[in-house]
Tab-separated table of C-alpha atoms in Angstrom:
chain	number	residue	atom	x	y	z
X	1	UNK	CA	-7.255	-14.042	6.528
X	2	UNK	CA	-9.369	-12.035	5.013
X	3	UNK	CA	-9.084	-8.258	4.066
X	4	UNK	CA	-11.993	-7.286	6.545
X	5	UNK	CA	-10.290	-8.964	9.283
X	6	UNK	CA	-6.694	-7.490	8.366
X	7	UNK	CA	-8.474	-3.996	8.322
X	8	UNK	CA	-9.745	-4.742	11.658
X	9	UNK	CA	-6.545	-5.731	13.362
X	10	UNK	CA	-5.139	-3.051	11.870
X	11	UNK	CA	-7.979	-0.252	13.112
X	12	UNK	CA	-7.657	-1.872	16.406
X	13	UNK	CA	-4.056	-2.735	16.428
X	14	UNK	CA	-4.685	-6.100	17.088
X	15	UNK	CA	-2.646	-7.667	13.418
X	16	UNK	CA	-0.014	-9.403	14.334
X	17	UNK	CA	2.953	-8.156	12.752
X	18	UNK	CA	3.698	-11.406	10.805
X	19	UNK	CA	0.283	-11.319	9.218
X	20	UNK	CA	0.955	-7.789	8.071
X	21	UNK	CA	3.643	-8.411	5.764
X	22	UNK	CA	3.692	-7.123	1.434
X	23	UNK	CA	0.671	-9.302	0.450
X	24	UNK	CA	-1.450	-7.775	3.045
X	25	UNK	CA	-0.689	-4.294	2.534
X	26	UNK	CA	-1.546	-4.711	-1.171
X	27	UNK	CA	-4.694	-6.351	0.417
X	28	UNK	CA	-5.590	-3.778	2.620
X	29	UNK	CA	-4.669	-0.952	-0.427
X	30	UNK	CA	-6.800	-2.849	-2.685
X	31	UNK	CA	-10.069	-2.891	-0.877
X	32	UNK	CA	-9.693	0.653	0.088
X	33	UNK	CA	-9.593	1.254	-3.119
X	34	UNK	CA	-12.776	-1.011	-4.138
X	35	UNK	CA	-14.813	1.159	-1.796
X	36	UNK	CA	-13.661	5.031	-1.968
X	37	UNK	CA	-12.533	7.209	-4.223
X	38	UNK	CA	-8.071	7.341	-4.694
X	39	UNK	CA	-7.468	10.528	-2.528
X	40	UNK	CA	-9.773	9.008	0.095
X	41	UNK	CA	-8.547	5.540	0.079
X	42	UNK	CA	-4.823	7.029	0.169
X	43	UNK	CA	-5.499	9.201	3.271
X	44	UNK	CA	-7.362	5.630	5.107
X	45	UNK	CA	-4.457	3.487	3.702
X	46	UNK	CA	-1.964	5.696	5.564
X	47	UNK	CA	-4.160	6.518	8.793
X	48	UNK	CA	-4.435	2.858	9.506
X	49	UNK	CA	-1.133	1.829	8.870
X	50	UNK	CA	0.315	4.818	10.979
X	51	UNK	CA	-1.659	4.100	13.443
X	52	UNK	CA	-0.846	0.696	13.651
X	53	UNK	CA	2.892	0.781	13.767
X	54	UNK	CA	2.475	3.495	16.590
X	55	UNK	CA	0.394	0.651	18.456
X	56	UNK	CA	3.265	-1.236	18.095
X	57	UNK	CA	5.825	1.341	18.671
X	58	UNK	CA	7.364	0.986	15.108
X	59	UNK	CA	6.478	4.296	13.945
X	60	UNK	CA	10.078	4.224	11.887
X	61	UNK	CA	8.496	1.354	9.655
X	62	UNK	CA	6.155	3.487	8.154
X	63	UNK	CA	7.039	5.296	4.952
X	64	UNK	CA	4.267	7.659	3.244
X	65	UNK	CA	5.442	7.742	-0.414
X	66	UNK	CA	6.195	4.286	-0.220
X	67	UNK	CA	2.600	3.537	1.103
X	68	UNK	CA	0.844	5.697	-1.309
X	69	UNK	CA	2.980	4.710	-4.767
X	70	UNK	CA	2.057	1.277	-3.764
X	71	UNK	CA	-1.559	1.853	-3.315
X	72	UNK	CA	-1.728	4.271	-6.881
X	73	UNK	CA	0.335	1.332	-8.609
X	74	UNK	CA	-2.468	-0.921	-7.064
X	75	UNK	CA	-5.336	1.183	-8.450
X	76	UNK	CA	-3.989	1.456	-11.746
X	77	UNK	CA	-4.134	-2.702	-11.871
X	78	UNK	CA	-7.477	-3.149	-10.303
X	79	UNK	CA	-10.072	-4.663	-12.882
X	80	UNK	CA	-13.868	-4.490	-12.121
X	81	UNK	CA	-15.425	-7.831	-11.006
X	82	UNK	CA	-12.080	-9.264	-10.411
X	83	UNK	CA	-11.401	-11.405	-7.081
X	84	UNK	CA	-8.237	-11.280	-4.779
X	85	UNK	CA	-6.985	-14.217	-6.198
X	86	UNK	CA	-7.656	-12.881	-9.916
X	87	UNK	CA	-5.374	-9.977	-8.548
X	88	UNK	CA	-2.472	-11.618	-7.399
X	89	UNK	CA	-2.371	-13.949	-10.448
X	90	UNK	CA	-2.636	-11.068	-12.985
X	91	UNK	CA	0.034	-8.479	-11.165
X	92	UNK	CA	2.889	-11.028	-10.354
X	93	UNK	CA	5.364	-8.087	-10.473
X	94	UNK	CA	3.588	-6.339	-7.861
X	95	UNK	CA	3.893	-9.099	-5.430
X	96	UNK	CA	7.690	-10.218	-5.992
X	97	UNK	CA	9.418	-7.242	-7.254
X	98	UNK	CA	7.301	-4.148	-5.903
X	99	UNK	CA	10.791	-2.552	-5.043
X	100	UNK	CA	11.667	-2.807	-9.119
X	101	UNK	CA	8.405	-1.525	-9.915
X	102	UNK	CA	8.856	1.553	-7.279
X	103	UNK	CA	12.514	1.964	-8.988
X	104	UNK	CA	10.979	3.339	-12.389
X	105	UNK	CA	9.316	5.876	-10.613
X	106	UNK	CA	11.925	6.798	-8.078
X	107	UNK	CA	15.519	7.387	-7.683
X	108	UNK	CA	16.797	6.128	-4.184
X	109	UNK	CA	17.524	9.662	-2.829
X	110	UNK	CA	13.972	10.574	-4.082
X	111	UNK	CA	12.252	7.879	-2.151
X	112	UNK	CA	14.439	7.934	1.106
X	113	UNK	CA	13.285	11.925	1.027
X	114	UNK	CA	9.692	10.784	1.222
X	115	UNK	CA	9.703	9.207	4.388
X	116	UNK	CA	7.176	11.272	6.351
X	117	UNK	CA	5.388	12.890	3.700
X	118	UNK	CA	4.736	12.220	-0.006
X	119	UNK	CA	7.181	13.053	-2.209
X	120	UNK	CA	6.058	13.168	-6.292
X	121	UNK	CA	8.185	10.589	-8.272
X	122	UNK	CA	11.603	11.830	-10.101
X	123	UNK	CA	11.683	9.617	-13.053
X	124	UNK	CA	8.615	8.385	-14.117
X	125	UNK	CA	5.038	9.605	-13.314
X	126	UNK	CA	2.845	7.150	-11.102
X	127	UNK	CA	-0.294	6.691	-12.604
X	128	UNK	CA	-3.077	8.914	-11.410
């Protein structure tokens, strides 16, 4: 699927949830980020997604730090020219251990704190 489509379902609420899993929110994050400026794709990244899981009635599955360390971890790894693919290949880490990544930011009392609003990382800065 691609990212225009998953932003679509996800404006609309139509996604289902199984296509809406890690992958796809690094999807989604990253072409935010390809076409506005951090603060702005941070504030989209976490409209849509709220939005969405309130379509669905999940509104517990959403977690704002979560969502936004992701997408600043994401921005920090974006390369210009480079295609999805490209992406994936070069950030491995990002994909299958995104949790470990999150953990040298964030202490696990730190991050449950941030549920509904963003909470600035305890251990290590995120990048900028």
């Amino acid at each position: 699927m691609t990212a225009a489509k998953i932003l679509e379902g996800l404006a609309d609420g139509s996604l289902p949830p199984s296509e809406f899993g890690h992958a796809a929110h690094l999807r989604v994050a990253r072409e935010l980020l390809l076409h506005a400026p951090l603060a702005e794709a941070e504030a989209r990244f976490c409209t849509l997604i709220e939005g969405y899981v309130r379509h669905l009635g999940a509104e517990a599955k959403f977690h704002r730090t979560l969502s936004i360390a992701l997408l600043r971890l994401t921005a920090a790894r974006l390369r210009p020219g480079e295609s999805w693919a490209q992406f994936q290949a070069a950030n491995p880490d990002l994909f299958a251990n995104a949790r470990g990544l999150l953990a040298r930011h964030y202490s696990a009392e730190c991050l449950a704190a941030g549920r509904t609003q963003f909470t600035p990382p305890d251990l290590l800065p995120l990048p900028a």
